[in-house]
Amino acid sequence: EPEVTQTPSHQVTQMGQEVILRCVPISNHLYFYWYRQILGQKVEFLVSFYNNEISEKSEIFDDQFSVERPDGSNFTLKIRSTKLEDSAMYFCASSDAGRFNEQFFGPGTRLTVL
Amino acid sequence: DQQVKQNSPSLSVQEGRISILNCDYTNSMFDYFLWYKKYPAEGPTFLISISSIKDKNEDGRFTVFLNKSAKHLSLHIVPSQPGDSAVYFCAASANSGYALNFGKGTSLLVTP
């Protein structure tokens, strides 16, 4: 069964450093998403991406964040200068169409900022 | 802002019985609702969804009920099995976009 994969599973970084989280969405999917879950809190939407551009983003997704689809298979989330409060589980998701279609989630990358 | 609320952080049910998980929402623009199941160290797994034009959707042991006037939905699992033990998230999206708004989750424990 096709699945969304994410690497690395755990990333530890120093405050102020740049990190890139990587995702390989399901191959025939067209819509891509990033969410995060801070420990003890709910899963929060960050950004959606379609046709090589951002289609929607939340207030959390400020200038420190960027997304890219560098080739036909990868989808990345970059945090330019990490802060302590960026420590969270980051989930990538994809769907084969936009609305009224379920989003399939990857296993997540745990980001720890020291 | 808690637009999707799951007021029960945990629920314990005996194997074979019905599990009922509840979810309330505040945003009247929500028109698509989903339930996800999550095991530790894994991502959320899609279970079942319902659009606002329906009031019930069934898939095997899982049924979702939507009461639009009360802004309430529920997930019924019948019969419950020990493998159903997980955290269940209710999520909703508005007709303005693709973002899923999640509740905080309900931890279900099904005991033998």
CSV table of C-alpha atoms in Angstrom, one decimal:
chain,number,residue,atom,x,y,z
A,1,GLU,CA,0.0,0.0,0.0
A,2,PRO,CA,1.5,3.4,-0.9
A,3,GLU,CA,2.5,5.6,2.0
A,4,VAL,CA,3.9,9.0,2.8
A,5,THR,CA,7.5,8.7,4.0
A,6,GLN,CA,9.5,11.3,6.0
A,7,THR,CA,13.1,11.7,6.9
A,8,PRO,CA,14.8,12.0,9.3
A,9,SER,CA,12.6,10.5,12.0
A,10,HIS,CA,14.3,12.7,14.6
A,11,GLN,CA,16.3,15.9,14.1
A,12,VAL,CA,18.2,17.7,16.9
A,13,THR,CA,19.5,21.2,16.2
A,14,GLN,CA,20.8,24.2,17.9
A,15,MET,CA,18.7,27.4,18.2
A,16,GLY,CA,19.3,29.6,15.2
A,17,GLN,CA,20.3,26.8,12.8
A,18,GLU,CA,18.5,26.0,9.6
A,19,VAL,CA,16.7,22.7,9.2
A,20,ILE,CA,15.2,20.9,6.3
A,21,LEU,CA,12.6,18.3,6.8
A,22,ARG,CA,11.9,15.9,3.9
A,23,CYS,CA,8.9,14.1,2.7
A,24,VAL,CA,8.1,11.8,-0.2
A,25,PRO,CA,4.3,12.0,-0.8
A,26,ILE,CA,2.3,9.3,-2.4
A,27,SER,CA,3.3,9.2,-6.0
A,28,ASN,CA,0.1,10.2,-7.8
A,29,HIS,CA,-1.0,12.8,-5.3
A,30,LEU,CA,-1.2,16.4,-6.3
A,31,TYR,CA,-1.8,18.2,-3.0
A,32,PHE,CA,0.8,18.4,-0.2
A,33,TYR,CA,0.6,19.6,3.3
A,34,TRP,CA,2.7,20.2,6.4
A,35,TYR,CA,1.3,20.1,10.0
A,36,ARG,CA,2.9,20.1,13.3
A,37,GLN,CA,2.1,18.9,16.8
A,38,ILE,CA,3.7,20.5,19.8
A,39,LEU,CA,3.9,18.0,22.7
A,40,GLY,CA,0.6,17.9,24.5
A,41,GLN,CA,-1.2,20.0,22.0
A,42,LYS,CA,-3.4,19.5,18.9
A,43,VAL,CA,-2.2,18.9,15.4
A,44,GLU,CA,-1.9,22.3,13.7
A,45,PHE,CA,-2.0,23.1,10.0
A,46,LEU,CA,1.0,24.9,8.5
A,47,VAL,CA,0.7,25.0,4.8
A,48,SER,CA,-0.8,23.4,1.7
A,49,PHE,CA,0.9,23.2,-1.7
A,50,TYR,CA,-0.5,22.6,-5.1
A,51,ASN,CA,0.8,23.1,-8.7
A,52,ASN,CA,4.2,24.3,-7.3
A,53,GLU,CA,2.8,27.0,-5.2
A,54,ILE,CA,1.4,27.6,-1.7
A,55,SER,CA,-2.3,27.4,-1.8
A,56,GLU,CA,-3.0,28.2,1.8
A,57,LYS,CA,-1.0,28.9,4.9
A,58,SER,CA,-1.6,29.5,8.6
A,59,GLU,CA,-0.4,32.3,10.9
A,60,ILE,CA,2.3,29.9,12.2
A,61,PHE,CA,3.8,29.7,8.7
A,62,ASP,CA,5.8,33.0,8.8
A,63,ASP,CA,8.8,34.1,6.9
A,64,GLN,CA,11.0,31.6,8.8
A,65,PHE,CA,9.3,28.8,7.0
A,66,SER,CA,9.4,27.8,3.4
A,67,VAL,CA,8.4,24.8,1.3
A,68,GLU,CA,9.7,23.4,-1.9
A,69,ARG,CA,9.1,20.6,-4.3
A,70,PRO,CA,12.6,20.3,-5.7
A,71,ASP,CA,11.9,17.4,-8.0
A,72,GLY,CA,9.0,15.1,-8.9
A,73,SER,CA,9.0,13.2,-5.7
A,74,ASN,CA,10.3,15.2,-2.7
A,75,PHE,CA,8.5,17.9,-0.7
A,76,THR,CA,10.5,19.8,1.9
A,77,LEU,CA,9.9,22.1,4.8
A,78,LYS,CA,12.7,24.5,5.7
A,79,ILE,CA,12.9,26.5,8.9
A,80,ARG,CA,15.5,29.2,8.4
A,81,SER,CA,16.5,30.0,12.0
A,82,THR,CA,15.0,27.6,14.5
A,83,LYS,CA,13.6,28.7,17.8
A,84,LEU,CA,13.0,26.7,20.9
A,85,GLU,CA,9.3,26.9,20.3
A,86,ASP,CA,9.7,25.2,16.9
A,87,SER,CA,10.3,21.9,18.8
A,88,ALA,CA,7.5,19.7,17.7
A,89,MET,CA,6.5,16.7,15.6
A,90,TYR,CA,6.2,17.7,12.0
A,91,PHE,CA,3.8,15.7,9.8
A,92,CYS,CA,3.7,15.7,6.0
A,93,ALA,CA,0.5,14.7,4.3
A,94,SER,CA,-0.7,14.4,0.7
A,95,SER,CA,-4.0,13.9,-1.1
A,96,ASP,CA,-4.9,13.0,-4.7
A,97,ALA,CA,-7.4,15.9,-5.0
A,98,GLY,CA,-8.2,18.9,-2.9
A,99,ARG,CA,-11.3,19.1,-0.8
A,100,PHE,CA,-13.5,16.2,0.1
A,101,ASN,CA,-10.5,13.8,-0.1
A,102,GLU,CA,-8.7,12.4,2.8
A,103,GLN,CA,-5.2,13.5,3.5
A,104,PHE,CA,-2.7,10.7,4.1
A,105,PHE,CA,-0.1,11.4,6.8
A,106,GLY,CA,3.5,10.4,7.1
A,107,PRO,CA,5.0,9.1,10.4
A,108,GLY,CA,6.4,12.5,11.3
A,109,THR,CA,9.8,14.0,12.1
A,110,ARG,CA,10.5,14.9,15.7
A,111,LEU,CA,12.3,18.2,15.7
A,112,THR,CA,14.2,19.1,18.9
A,113,VAL,CA,15.7,22.6,19.2
A,114,LEU,CA,18.2,23.1,21.9
B,1,ASP,CA,-9.0,29.2,19.2
B,2,GLN,CA,-10.6,25.8,19.6
B,3,GLN,CA,-12.8,25.4,16.6
B,4,VAL,CA,-12.9,21.6,17.0
B,5,LYS,CA,-13.4,20.3,20.5
B,6,GLN,CA,-13.1,16.8,21.8
B,7,ASN,CA,-14.1,17.2,25.4
B,8,SER,CA,-13.3,13.7,26.6
B,9,PRO,CA,-9.5,13.1,26.8
B,10,SER,CA,-10.0,9.4,27.4
B,11,LEU,CA,-12.5,6.6,27.1
B,12,SER,CA,-12.3,3.0,28.3
B,13,VAL,CA,-14.6,0.4,26.7
B,14,GLN,CA,-14.9,-3.4,27.0
B,15,GLU,CA,-14.1,-5.5,24.0
B,16,GLY,CA,-17.2,-6.3,22.0
B,17,ARG,CA,-19.1,-3.2,23.2
B,18,ILE,CA,-19.8,0.0,21.4
B,19,SER,CA,-17.3,2.9,21.6
B,20,ILE,CA,-18.7,6.4,21.0
B,21,LEU,CA,-16.3,9.3,20.5
B,22,ASN,CA,-17.7,12.8,20.4
B,23,CYS,CA,-16.7,16.0,18.7
B,24,ASP,CA,-18.1,19.5,18.7
B,25,TYR,CA,-17.3,22.3,16.3
B,26,THR,CA,-17.9,26.1,16.3
B,27,ASN,CA,-17.2,27.2,12.8
B,28,SER,CA,-20.4,27.0,10.7
B,29,MET,CA,-18.2,27.2,7.5
B,30,PHE,CA,-16.9,23.6,8.2
B,31,ASP,CA,-18.4,21.3,5.6
B,32,TYR,CA,-16.2,18.2,5.6
B,33,PHE,CA,-15.3,16.2,8.7
B,34,LEU,CA,-12.9,13.3,9.2
B,35,TRP,CA,-11.8,11.0,11.9
B,36,TYR,CA,-8.2,9.9,12.2
B,37,LYS,CA,-6.6,7.2,14.5
B,38,LYS,CA,-3.1,7.6,15.8
B,39,TYR,CA,-0.8,5.2,17.4
B,40,PRO,CA,2.3,6.4,19.3
B,41,ALA,CA,5.3,7.2,17.1
B,42,GLU,CA,3.1,7.1,13.9
B,43,GLY,CA,1.2,9.6,11.9
B,44,PRO,CA,-2.5,10.0,11.9
B,45,THR,CA,-4.3,7.3,9.9
B,46,PHE,CA,-7.5,8.2,8.1
B,47,LEU,CA,-10.6,6.3,9.3
B,48,ILE,CA,-13.8,7.7,7.9
B,49,SER,CA,-15.2,11.0,6.7
B,50,ILE,CA,-18.5,12.7,6.1
B,51,SER,CA,-19.5,15.8,4.1
B,52,SER,CA,-22.1,18.2,5.4
B,53,ILE,CA,-24.7,17.1,2.9
B,54,LYS,CA,-25.0,13.8,4.8
B,55,ASP,CA,-25.9,12.9,8.3
B,56,LYS,CA,-24.4,9.4,8.4
B,57,ASN,CA,-21.6,7.5,6.8
B,58,GLU,CA,-20.8,3.9,7.5
B,59,ASP,CA,-17.7,1.8,6.8
B,60,GLY,CA,-17.5,-1.6,8.4
B,61,ARG,CA,-17.4,-1.3,12.1
B,62,PHE,CA,-17.1,2.5,11.9
B,63,THR,CA,-20.0,4.9,11.6
B,64,VAL,CA,-19.9,8.7,11.7
B,65,PHE,CA,-23.0,10.7,12.6
B,66,LEU,CA,-23.2,14.4,11.9
B,67,ASN,CA,-25.7,16.7,13.5
B,68,LYS,CA,-25.3,20.1,11.8
B,69,SER,CA,-27.8,22.0,13.9
B,70,ALA,CA,-26.0,21.0,17.1
B,71,LYS,CA,-22.6,21.3,15.4
B,72,HIS,CA,-21.8,17.8,16.7
B,73,LEU,CA,-20.4,14.6,15.2
B,74,SER,CA,-19.7,11.3,16.7
B,75,LEU,CA,-17.8,8.2,15.8
B,76,HIS,CA,-19.3,4.8,16.7
B,77,ILE,CA,-17.1,1.7,16.7
B,78,VAL,CA,-19.1,-1.6,16.9
B,79,PRO,CA,-17.9,-4.0,18.1
B,80,SER,CA,-14.8,-2.5,19.7
B,81,GLN,CA,-11.6,-4.6,19.6
B,82,PRO,CA,-8.4,-4.3,21.6
B,83,GLY,CA,-6.6,-3.2,18.4
B,84,ASP,CA,-8.8,-0.1,18.3
B,85,SER,CA,-6.9,1.2,21.3
B,86,ALA,CA,-5.4,4.5,20.0
B,87,VAL,CA,-5.9,8.2,20.1
B,88,TYR,CA,-8.8,9.3,17.9
B,89,PHE,CA,-8.8,12.8,16.3
B,90,CYS,CA,-11.7,14.6,14.9
B,91,ALA,CA,-10.8,17.1,12.1
B,92,ALA,CA,-12.8,19.5,9.9
B,93,SER,CA,-12.2,21.7,6.9
B,94,ALA,CA,-14.0,24.8,5.7
B,95,ASN,CA,-15.3,25.5,2.3
B,96,SER,CA,-12.6,28.2,2.0
B,97,GLY,CA,-9.6,25.9,1.9
B,98,TYR,CA,-7.8,22.7,2.4
B,99,ALA,CA,-6.5,23.0,6.0
B,100,LEU,CA,-7.7,20.4,8.5
B,101,ASN,CA,-8.6,21.7,11.9
B,102,PHE,CA,-8.0,19.1,14.5
B,103,GLY,CA,-9.4,18.4,17.9
B,104,LYS,CA,-7.1,17.5,20.8
B,105,GLY,CA,-7.9,13.8,20.5
B,106,THR,CA,-9.6,11.2,22.7
B,107,SER,CA,-7.5,8.3,23.9
B,108,LEU,CA,-9.5,5.1,23.5
B,109,LEU,CA,-8.7,2.0,25.5
B,110,VAL,CA,-10.5,-1.3,24.7
B,111,THR,CA,-10.0,-3.8,27.4
B,112,PRO,CA,-10.4,-7.6,26.8
